[in-house]
Amino acid sequence: MKLASLSEGGRDGTLVVVSRDLSRAVRVPAIAATLQAALDDWAAIAPRLTVCAAALDAGTAADAFPFDPAACAAPLPRAYHWVDGSAYVNHVELVRKARGAEMPDSFWHEPLVYQGGADDLTGPRAPIVAVDEAHGIDLEAEVAVITDDVPMATTAADAASHVKLLMLVNDVSLRNLIPGELAKGFGFYQSKPATAFSPVAITPDELGSHWRDGKLHLSLRTAVNGAWFGAPECGIDMTFSFHDLIAHVTLTRRLGAGAIVGSGTISNYDRSRGSCCIAERRMLETMADGAPHTPFLKFGDTVRIEMLDADGKSLFGSIEQRVEQLRR
Amino acid sequence: MKLASLSEGGRDGTLVVVSRDLSRAVRVPAIAATLQAALDDWAAIAPRLTVCAAALDAGTAADAFPFDPAACAAPLPRAYHWVDGSAYVNHVELVRKARGAEMPDSFWHEPLVYQGGADDLTGPRAPIVAVDEAHGIDLEAEVAVITDDVPMATTAADAASHVKLLMLVNDVSLRNLIPGELAKGFGFYQSKPATAFSPVAITPDELGSHWRDGKLHLSLRTAVNGAWFGAPECGIDMTFSFHDLIAHVTLTRRLGAGAIVGSGTISNYDRSRGSCCIAERRMLETMADGAPHTPFLKFGDTVRIEMLDADGKSLFGSIEQRVEQLRR
């Protein structure tokens, strides 16, 4: 099942069921007004949405209309919890190496996570709005899951049943604000502006065998200004699965329905697969050439993030964003 | 005006208007079902709630009933953004001094903030649920404001108009998990379990001249196991006002209606006023005696946090929590 939220009907948008091929959609006001409302009562509501999705795919849904990703907000235009992991530890190791720092061995055994702003999750075609190019505007292409209610102290084995939906993410980062913030010890805040999400969120069964062991085994394709930037395999070099991440974040507290848990920037040891953020490419350039030559994003630059299935069809629709300066 | 959310009617509770003396309340289903719904359309809804509050205080409200803080959830049982500052820099300086570390001078000029879990905000009488006493369970008594929509790049001068409500906070911390998390550089996560809030949230006008320049000029009274623990003045030694904190957190992104911004642990240079967290008292003990002797909280211990007005009447109602072990 694929779900999206149209940018209409209020702050939380309007829930629609989207056909598997992303061509058509149908409103479901009699089932749930918003995706958050569906997640709040998922066990009861998901089966009804599934019936609707089957009718849509069979061509028998009344009132179906053409699906337009540009009309979409984020699947959850606002959420109560958005925690992003850093599950591709080879990426962290590379960052450290580039600046000559040792990475603690514990990073291989215990996930790093940070909590992002969940009150302003932007749609797949919304601009990346920034105050200043000097902040070092970067994309971070990732995968995220949405959970139902997850009790405190959930194990990785028990976490599997709590993954209800998956999405693609552009976890926009302001690279030049990061060193100062991390030096203060409290983590990211100003360096992490609004995060963008794919047009649709999909249930794990849509991925078939590509979703297994809490990992998504497909490549994430990223382009900057229309040029190929990277397509690493999400299932390779993912040190911590989504199940591991959920166990980590529930050690001392529960997650409420609709919590979003991200993978962190996808990254493979096989550097021929390219990168999912400019910072990684700049580190590789620095290690190879002594200095980076790919600039961070400028106003007017574009980013595209997408994932295709084995038949080359888009699974989540594409994130396509243009960088814009804040209008005051 | 004073507002609360009863623990009934769903995940977001049921909004009630509470009398100034906290003795009575009235449901307002015709105005707004939840506090979040009121905040989503505050300019239109607040005046109607104010009319209701006036009738309640005049004794002319129909269907008023006795107000019971024990029946309350947090004013916002879940929120889209909960960011906590560390505005009392003397406290941070003390922490550093206690472990022989220098505090960067920048800490006096730029706020430290971290983002907390907003999907599980607990009511004023809910237990502090923890997995293990060895985590070092501590209270942190604070003040927080709730904002409406705040645009990106808001100045401190413009921030004033965005403060709609104030609350008291117990920002529970797991002290023994903090060093490991901060060493990793991504800030707090496991070390910050569910945060608790006062029974009512109040509009700034309820504070009269005690609310000025973005600071609350009254003392915050804290007791542990029924014994006085501290009562520092919130308006003294607050290096960054709430207006400064809002300007800081909106530098690169906007805040959505209902965002909660906290002060961090209240702390005065005048140590005779006591402390708002056990960690601070332990640091003072260490500096005086070479070792701490006040233990962190144990299962069964209780915490009480309250603020009185000039006439000795409770402004927000009290946070009263008991520490309990997670039942598996």
XYZ file of C-alpha atoms in Angstrom:
656
model
C 0.000 0.000 0.000
C 1.157 3.506 -0.853
C -0.065 6.606 0.986
C 0.410 10.331 0.479
C -0.825 13.600 1.948
C -2.144 16.286 -0.378
C -1.265 19.882 0.546
C -4.880 20.720 1.256
C -7.317 20.519 4.131
C -5.125 21.935 6.876
C -1.731 21.651 8.546
C -1.706 17.854 8.358
C -2.823 17.680 4.720
C -5.362 15.219 3.359
C -4.633 11.501 3.294
C -4.891 9.738 -0.077
C -4.233 6.169 -1.144
C -1.962 6.052 -4.217
C -1.834 3.316 -6.834
C 1.225 1.060 -6.926
C 2.361 2.674 -10.218
C 1.882 6.174 -8.714
C -0.512 7.150 -11.518
C -3.731 7.562 -9.570
C -4.988 8.359 -6.111
C -8.190 8.375 -4.132
C -9.291 10.420 -1.123
C -10.401 8.410 1.916
C -12.334 10.818 4.177
C -14.581 8.034 5.465
C -11.529 6.089 6.694
C -9.033 8.685 7.982
C -8.639 12.407 7.361
C -4.858 12.446 7.782
C -1.956 10.000 7.865
C -1.390 10.795 11.546
C -5.021 9.889 12.276
C -4.482 6.587 10.443
C -1.301 5.876 12.414
C -3.037 6.712 15.703
C -5.356 3.744 15.103
C -3.315 1.761 12.564
C -4.472 -1.750 13.453
C -8.066 -0.811 12.726
C -7.506 1.601 9.850
C -4.730 -0.018 7.790
C -6.911 -2.976 6.677
C -9.544 -0.559 5.383
C -6.938 1.453 3.486
C -5.568 -1.788 2.036
C -8.997 -2.648 0.615
C -9.101 0.796 -0.955
C -5.600 0.351 -2.421
C -6.562 -2.985 -3.958
C -9.596 -1.413 -5.642
C -7.431 1.429 -6.924
C -4.874 -0.979 -8.407
C -7.695 -3.037 -9.927
C -9.125 0.069 -11.572
C -12.401 -0.228 -9.686
C -12.022 2.628 -7.188
C -14.689 5.295 -7.534
C -13.513 8.916 -7.645
C -9.882 8.076 -8.457
C -7.934 10.990 -9.909
C -4.460 11.463 -11.443
C -1.765 11.507 -8.758
C 0.443 14.603 -8.825
C 3.545 14.539 -6.595
C 3.708 18.335 -6.873
C 0.402 18.525 -5.002
C 1.849 16.587 -2.087
C 2.999 17.664 1.320
C 5.316 15.287 3.173
C 3.416 12.081 4.031
C 3.506 13.456 7.604
C 3.611 17.255 7.151
C 4.388 17.448 10.847
C 5.217 14.644 13.255
C 5.797 14.171 16.969
C 9.195 12.548 16.686
C 11.868 12.564 13.972
C 15.047 10.838 15.015
C 17.802 10.238 12.507
C 20.474 7.612 12.908
C 23.919 7.447 11.415
C 23.702 3.789 10.482
C 26.342 3.767 7.729
C 29.359 3.859 9.988
C 31.821 3.731 7.067
C 30.584 7.259 6.279
C 31.314 8.438 9.827
C 34.733 6.748 9.678
C 35.460 8.564 6.421
C 34.482 11.935 7.904
C 36.823 11.346 10.797
C 39.646 10.122 8.586
C 39.372 13.177 6.355
C 40.078 15.397 9.327
C 42.717 13.089 10.786
C 40.636 12.039 13.793
C 40.263 8.541 15.205
C 36.741 7.148 15.387
C 35.959 5.438 18.693
C 35.485 1.682 18.260
C 32.151 2.010 20.110
C 30.699 3.637 16.979
C 30.628 0.148 15.420
C 28.553 -1.223 18.288
C 26.192 1.540 19.391
C 24.211 3.751 17.014
C 24.630 7.501 16.826
C 21.308 9.326 16.584
C 20.095 12.912 16.696
C 16.619 14.312 16.975
C 15.439 16.590 14.176
C 12.744 19.234 13.904
C 9.423 17.514 13.271
C 7.149 20.555 13.192
C 8.121 21.488 9.637
C 8.530 18.447 7.388
C 8.476 19.630 3.798
C 6.938 18.105 0.706
C 8.825 16.459 -2.148
C 8.796 19.518 -4.390
C 9.093 22.239 -1.744
C 12.159 24.451 -2.048
C 15.140 24.128 0.276
C 14.883 27.564 1.888
C 18.112 28.902 3.359
C 19.243 32.213 4.748
C 22.797 32.182 3.436
C 24.839 30.090 0.959
C 27.768 30.516 3.339
C 26.068 28.073 5.708
C 27.209 25.269 3.377
C 23.907 23.845 2.125
C 24.033 20.077 1.563
C 21.634 17.268 0.767
C 21.614 13.977 2.685
C 19.726 11.209 0.884
C 18.327 8.647 3.293
C 15.592 6.115 3.980
C 13.243 6.424 6.970
C 10.587 4.279 8.587
C 7.401 5.329 10.377
C 6.463 3.340 13.475
C 3.319 2.729 15.447
C 3.486 2.952 19.264
C 6.734 1.325 20.399
C 7.089 0.501 24.112
C 10.106 1.480 26.165
C 12.905 -1.116 26.142
C 11.870 -2.809 22.887
C 14.411 -5.288 21.548
C 15.604 -5.318 17.932
C 13.762 -8.621 17.470
C 10.526 -7.062 18.663
C 11.090 -3.860 16.672
C 10.294 -5.525 13.330
C 6.550 -5.503 13.886
C 6.557 -1.768 14.606
C 7.756 -0.670 11.145
C 4.572 0.388 9.353
C 5.737 2.584 6.468
C 8.920 3.635 4.656
C 9.836 6.909 2.946
C 12.789 8.601 1.283
C 14.334 11.602 2.994
C 16.415 14.642 2.166
C 17.902 15.484 5.548
C 19.167 18.919 4.514
C 22.262 19.986 6.434
C 24.076 23.297 6.828
C 27.636 21.962 6.891
C 29.403 25.110 7.973
C 27.242 25.398 11.095
C 27.971 21.828 12.190
C 31.503 22.117 13.617
C 30.508 24.940 15.962
C 27.379 23.145 17.127
C 29.036 19.778 17.679
C 31.906 21.451 19.551
C 29.355 22.731 22.062
C 28.406 19.117 22.771
C 24.625 19.358 22.500
C 24.414 18.113 18.902
C 22.771 19.542 15.786
C 20.140 22.240 15.826
C 20.663 25.283 13.603
C 22.642 23.043 11.240
C 19.559 20.924 10.503
C 16.804 22.961 8.817
C 13.533 21.518 7.503
C 13.726 17.922 6.249
C 11.986 16.857 2.999
C 10.252 13.550 2.267
C 9.207 11.524 -0.771
C 5.684 11.966 -2.192
C 4.522 8.609 -0.884
C 5.096 6.423 2.140
C 4.814 2.691 1.426
C 4.174 -0.400 3.510
C 7.107 -2.860 3.780
C 5.253 -5.523 1.759
C 5.495 -3.256 -1.308
C 9.235 -3.980 -1.266
C 8.920 -7.769 -1.323
C 12.262 -9.428 -0.658
C 14.045 -6.078 -0.952
C 12.913 -5.403 2.631
C 14.526 -7.932 4.939
C 16.273 -7.941 8.311
C 15.266 -4.346 8.874
C 17.153 -3.108 5.812
C 16.027 -1.908 2.384
C 18.044 -3.746 -0.269
C 17.858 -1.341 -3.217
C 19.972 1.592 -4.376
C 19.138 5.218 -3.661
C 19.710 7.434 -6.703
C 20.751 11.016 -6.209
C 21.305 13.747 -8.801
C 22.499 17.336 -8.334
C 21.629 19.837 -11.059
C 20.507 16.917 -13.227
C 23.841 15.089 -13.069
C 24.313 11.650 -11.474
C 25.718 12.069 -7.984
C 25.429 8.596 -6.500
C 23.438 5.401 -6.207
C 24.724 3.419 -3.232
C 23.014 0.220 -2.137
C 21.033 0.841 1.049
C 21.298 -2.770 2.204
C 25.100 -2.841 1.979
C 27.326 -1.372 4.698
C 24.325 -0.499 6.878
C 25.946 -1.217 10.227
C 22.704 -0.850 12.188
C 19.369 -2.019 10.789
C 16.186 -0.069 11.407
C 15.394 -2.687 14.044
C 18.676 -1.915 15.811
C 17.935 1.810 15.607
C 14.458 1.356 17.102
C 15.891 -0.722 19.965
C 18.470 1.999 20.601
C 16.002 4.886 20.677
C 13.541 3.082 22.945
C 16.098 2.102 25.604
C 14.774 4.715 28.043
C 11.542 5.924 26.450
C 8.677 4.900 24.236
C 7.908 6.142 20.714
C 4.460 7.494 19.919
C 2.565 6.388 16.813
C 3.886 8.177 13.748
C 7.477 8.448 14.968
C 9.944 8.724 12.086
C 13.305 6.922 12.362
C 15.929 7.678 9.694
C 18.935 5.720 8.474
C 21.399 8.564 8.111
C 23.165 9.276 4.836
C 23.450 6.129 2.709
C 27.094 5.280 2.024
C 28.998 2.314 0.589
C 32.669 1.383 0.898
C 32.530 0.921 -2.889
C 33.103 4.573 -3.737
C 32.286 3.957 -7.416
C 28.660 4.002 -6.331
C 28.966 7.708 -5.583
C 27.699 9.603 -2.587
C 24.418 10.694 -1.029
C 25.774 14.000 0.265
C 28.219 16.591 -0.989
C 30.244 16.494 2.227
C 31.227 12.866 1.581
C 32.277 13.606 -1.985
C 34.324 16.571 -0.739
C 36.062 14.333 1.793
C 36.923 11.808 -0.919
C 38.263 14.646 -3.082
C 40.309 15.949 -0.172
C 41.815 12.520 0.427
C 42.565 12.055 -3.291
C 43.583 15.556 -4.324
C 44.371 17.404 -1.122
C 41.368 19.702 -1.439
C 37.642 19.492 -2.217
C 36.387 20.810 -5.544
C 32.656 20.082 -5.477
C 30.954 23.137 -3.958
C 28.032 22.969 -1.566
C 24.626 23.907 -2.997
C 23.980 27.425 -4.270
C 20.669 29.230 -4.675
C 19.060 27.866 -7.828
C 20.715 24.447 -7.611
C 18.486 21.377 -7.766
C 18.503 17.999 -6.012
C 16.703 14.819 -7.043
C 16.392 11.681 -4.897
C 14.621 8.519 -6.048
C 14.529 4.746 -5.648
C 13.550 2.357 -8.446
C 12.321 -1.207 -8.149
C 13.793 -4.148 -10.069
C 11.685 -3.152 -13.093
C 12.946 0.428 -13.079
C 9.735 1.892 -11.710
C 9.794 4.588 -9.039
C 8.768 3.174 -5.675
C 8.272 6.336 -3.624
C 8.091 9.043 -6.298
C 10.969 11.503 -6.414
C 12.114 14.249 -4.103
C 12.923 17.202 -6.390
C 13.978 20.371 -4.644
C 15.447 23.698 -5.664
C 17.527 25.780 -3.283
C 16.021 29.210 -2.627
C 17.031 32.162 -0.507
C 14.682 33.132 2.323
C 12.523 36.104 1.286
C 12.244 38.536 4.171
C -6.127 32.691 31.031
C -5.238 29.213 32.251
C -5.640 26.097 30.119
C -5.253 22.378 30.777
C -5.795 19.077 28.979
C -7.762 16.349 30.716
C -6.507 12.771 30.185
C -9.622 11.831 28.244
C -10.899 11.985 24.699
C -7.839 10.646 22.908
C -4.094 11.049 22.531
C -4.249 14.850 22.697
C -6.567 14.960 25.700
C -9.501 17.332 26.090
C -8.951 21.074 26.383
C -10.426 22.813 29.437
C -10.296 26.402 30.644
C -9.246 26.561 34.311
C -10.132 29.293 36.799
C -7.363 31.629 37.956
C -7.422 30.039 41.435
C -7.235 26.547 39.878
C -10.416 25.477 41.681
C -12.751 24.982 38.719
C -12.666 24.165 35.032
C -14.988 24.052 32.067
C -14.895 21.984 28.872
C -14.937 23.975 25.632
C -15.862 21.526 22.845
C -17.583 24.234 20.839
C -14.376 26.294 20.738
C -11.509 23.786 20.421
C -11.242 20.068 21.164
C -7.553 20.154 22.096
C -4.893 22.687 23.031
C -3.041 21.920 19.784
C -6.208 22.731 17.824
C -6.446 26.034 19.703
C -2.794 26.850 18.966
C -3.245 25.972 15.283
C -5.714 28.877 15.015
C -4.757 30.888 18.096
C -5.635 34.381 16.842
C -9.235 33.325 16.274
C -9.635 30.913 19.181
C -7.811 32.602 22.066
C -10.328 35.491 22.336
C -13.183 33.004 22.648
C -11.336 31.045 25.327
C -10.662 34.323 27.146
C -14.397 35.071 27.269
C -14.923 31.625 28.724
C -12.184 32.164 31.328
C -13.741 35.461 32.403
C -17.113 33.787 32.918
C -15.456 30.998 34.902
C -13.653 33.473 37.179
C -16.887 35.436 37.607
C -18.696 32.268 38.647
C -21.124 32.489 35.738
C -19.804 29.648 33.551
C -22.342 26.901 32.946
C -21.172 23.324 33.493
C -18.100 24.271 35.517
C -16.682 21.417 37.591
C -13.961 21.043 40.245
C -10.492 21.090 38.674
C -8.354 18.067 39.532
C -4.668 18.232 38.531
C -4.496 14.446 38.856
C -6.934 14.161 35.959
C -4.613 16.150 33.704
C -2.301 15.131 30.929
C 0.441 17.587 29.999
C -1.141 20.744 28.519
C 0.224 19.385 25.206
C 0.273 15.586 25.692
C 2.324 15.433 22.500
C 3.837 18.283 20.512
C 5.668 18.795 17.235
C 8.708 20.512 18.702
C 10.259 20.551 22.162
C 13.554 22.382 22.294
C 15.241 23.046 25.601
C 17.804 25.744 26.142
C 20.510 26.014 28.755
C 19.873 29.664 29.525
C 21.371 29.748 33.022
C 24.993 29.743 31.983
C 26.272 29.918 35.565
C 24.935 26.365 35.895
C 26.885 25.217 32.841
C 29.991 26.988 34.149
C 29.579 25.184 37.466
C 29.260 21.796 35.770
C 32.459 22.432 33.880
C 34.292 23.732 36.922
C 33.319 20.661 38.913
C 35.092 18.455 36.405
C 37.998 20.835 35.927
C 37.079 21.835 32.389
C 37.124 25.331 30.931
C 33.861 26.666 29.524
C 34.241 28.385 26.141
C 33.559 32.126 26.368
C 31.090 31.717 23.467
C 28.678 30.035 25.900
C 27.968 33.515 27.325
C 27.004 34.836 23.893
C 25.245 32.023 22.053
C 22.620 29.741 23.596
C 23.067 26.006 23.956
C 19.920 24.076 23.007
C 18.934 20.464 22.500
C 15.813 18.953 21.028
C 13.792 16.639 23.248
C 11.262 13.909 22.575
C 7.875 15.524 21.996
C 5.802 12.423 21.291
C 5.507 11.498 24.964
C 5.010 14.540 27.197
C 3.737 13.354 30.540
C 1.172 14.811 32.881
C 1.897 16.506 36.222
C 1.162 13.430 38.326
C 2.454 10.735 35.967
C 5.283 8.598 37.343
C 8.875 9.028 36.214
C 9.303 5.601 34.625
C 12.877 4.368 34.387
C 14.531 1.095 33.491
C 17.400 1.228 35.975
C 18.379 3.358 38.997
C 21.963 3.028 37.796
C 21.124 5.435 34.969
C 21.293 8.275 37.519
C 17.727 9.581 37.544
C 17.537 13.342 38.099
C 14.925 16.085 37.982
C 15.481 19.383 36.164
C 12.999 22.080 37.173
C 12.464 24.614 34.415
C 10.066 27.062 32.797
C 8.926 26.704 29.181
C 6.930 28.779 26.716
C 4.614 27.642 23.932
C 4.757 29.624 20.696
C 2.486 30.159 17.721
C 3.992 29.947 14.217
C 7.374 31.677 14.294
C 8.984 32.528 10.933
C 12.556 31.647 10.065
C 15.089 34.341 11.052
C 12.931 35.971 13.737
C 14.784 38.516 15.874
C 14.622 38.574 19.668
C 12.633 41.816 19.444
C 10.065 40.161 17.194
C 9.994 36.972 19.270
C 8.032 38.594 22.104
C 4.710 38.467 20.275
C 5.086 34.735 19.631
C 5.031 33.661 23.297
C 1.449 32.496 23.880
C 1.606 30.308 26.996
C 3.974 29.354 29.813
C 4.334 26.092 31.749
C 6.560 24.477 34.361
C 8.704 21.541 33.310
C 10.452 18.555 34.846
C 13.060 17.770 32.182
C 13.973 14.383 33.623
C 17.584 13.408 32.915
C 19.523 10.161 33.194
C 22.835 11.582 34.366
C 24.965 8.496 34.006
C 24.037 8.159 30.325
C 24.997 11.763 29.528
C 28.820 11.579 29.430
C 28.780 8.745 26.885
C 26.210 10.450 24.706
C 27.866 13.852 24.755
C 31.236 12.276 24.002
C 29.778 10.954 20.766
C 29.021 14.537 19.739
C 25.394 14.186 18.687
C 23.911 15.393 21.976
C 21.322 13.903 24.318
C 18.936 11.138 23.367
C 18.745 8.110 25.663
C 19.713 10.383 28.557
C 16.500 12.403 28.160
C 13.396 10.282 28.787
C 9.825 11.634 28.859
C 9.462 15.217 30.082
C 6.662 16.216 32.504
C 4.690 19.467 32.569
C 2.582 21.452 35.032
C -1.191 20.887 35.141
C -1.937 24.217 33.475
C -0.398 26.441 30.832
C -1.022 30.139 31.383
C -0.979 33.228 29.197
C 1.782 35.771 29.947
C -0.737 38.367 31.178
C -1.518 36.099 34.149
C 1.972 36.934 35.416
C 1.548 40.720 35.323
C 4.862 42.484 35.867
C 6.528 39.176 36.800
C 6.738 38.494 33.043
C 8.988 41.079 31.434
C 11.810 41.164 28.878
C 11.167 37.538 28.024
C 11.884 36.330 31.576
C 9.678 35.090 34.384
C 10.578 36.977 37.581
C 9.450 34.552 40.287
C 11.108 31.684 42.126
C 10.679 28.033 41.188
C 10.198 25.820 44.254
C 11.460 22.276 44.178
C 11.159 19.538 46.803
C 12.551 15.992 46.806
C 10.854 13.454 49.081
C 8.964 16.326 50.673
C 12.088 18.242 51.700
C 12.982 21.704 50.343
C 15.519 21.353 47.577
C 15.683 24.829 46.064
C 13.821 27.955 45.064
C 16.010 29.991 42.719
C 14.696 33.149 41.076
C 13.978 32.477 37.411
C 14.520 36.113 36.397
C 17.996 36.286 37.960
C 21.085 34.900 36.197
C 19.062 33.948 33.096
C 21.736 34.730 30.529
C 19.403 34.279 27.555
C 15.751 35.347 27.707
C 13.041 33.298 26.018
C 13.141 35.903 23.253
C 16.864 35.251 22.747
C 16.212 31.500 22.701
C 13.458 31.855 20.076
C 15.737 33.999 17.888
C 18.458 31.351 18.216
C 16.262 28.400 17.304
C 14.693 30.134 14.289
C 17.986 31.204 12.696
C 17.686 28.566 9.963
C 14.134 27.244 10.319
C 10.637 28.174 11.400
C 8.731 26.894 14.435
C 5.259 25.436 13.977
C 2.368 26.474 16.211
C 2.588 24.712 19.552
C 6.385 24.553 19.675
C 7.688 24.331 23.249
C 10.874 26.230 24.161
C 12.414 25.536 27.566
C 14.756 27.584 29.755
C 17.016 24.803 30.962
C 17.546 24.141 34.665
C 16.975 27.264 36.735
C 20.124 28.224 38.646
C 21.319 31.238 40.641
C 24.835 32.288 41.637
C 23.361 32.719 45.110
C 23.710 29.091 46.145
C 21.648 29.650 49.297
C 18.629 29.517 47.011
C 19.279 25.819 46.444
C 19.206 23.910 43.204
C 16.702 22.714 40.606
C 18.521 19.472 39.883
C 20.457 16.945 41.930
C 23.472 17.127 39.618
C 24.058 20.770 40.552
C 23.825 20.038 44.270
C 26.253 17.151 43.833
C 28.699 19.448 42.058
C 28.496 21.989 44.878
C 29.061 19.175 47.388
C 32.039 17.953 45.393
C 33.573 21.427 45.344
C 32.957 21.888 49.076
C 33.654 18.407 50.419
C 35.557 16.612 47.701
C 32.699 14.216 46.982
C 28.938 14.322 46.400
C 26.648 12.941 49.080
C 23.148 13.559 47.700
C 22.176 10.461 45.700
C 20.266 10.556 42.439
C 16.602 9.514 42.587
C 15.660 5.978 43.593
C 12.473 4.058 42.813
C 9.812 5.368 45.178
C 11.348 8.840 45.559
C 9.109 11.844 44.883
C 9.644 15.224 43.249
C 7.507 18.354 43.554
C 7.869 21.493 41.422
C 5.716 24.580 41.859
C 5.659 28.362 41.428
C 3.695 30.702 43.701
C 2.543 34.228 42.960
C 3.161 37.200 45.268
C 0.156 36.142 47.360
C 1.446 32.601 47.807
C -1.038 31.048 45.391
C 0.026 28.355 42.947
C 0.204 29.758 39.425
C 0.554 26.592 37.346
C -0.464 23.889 39.818
C 2.258 21.502 40.935
C 4.218 18.802 39.195
C 4.265 15.857 41.644
C 5.953 12.720 40.388
C 7.076 9.445 41.888
C 9.917 7.431 40.381
C 8.839 3.972 39.269
C 10.615 1.057 37.649
C 9.433 0.039 34.168
C 7.150 -2.991 34.394
C 7.972 -5.445 31.614
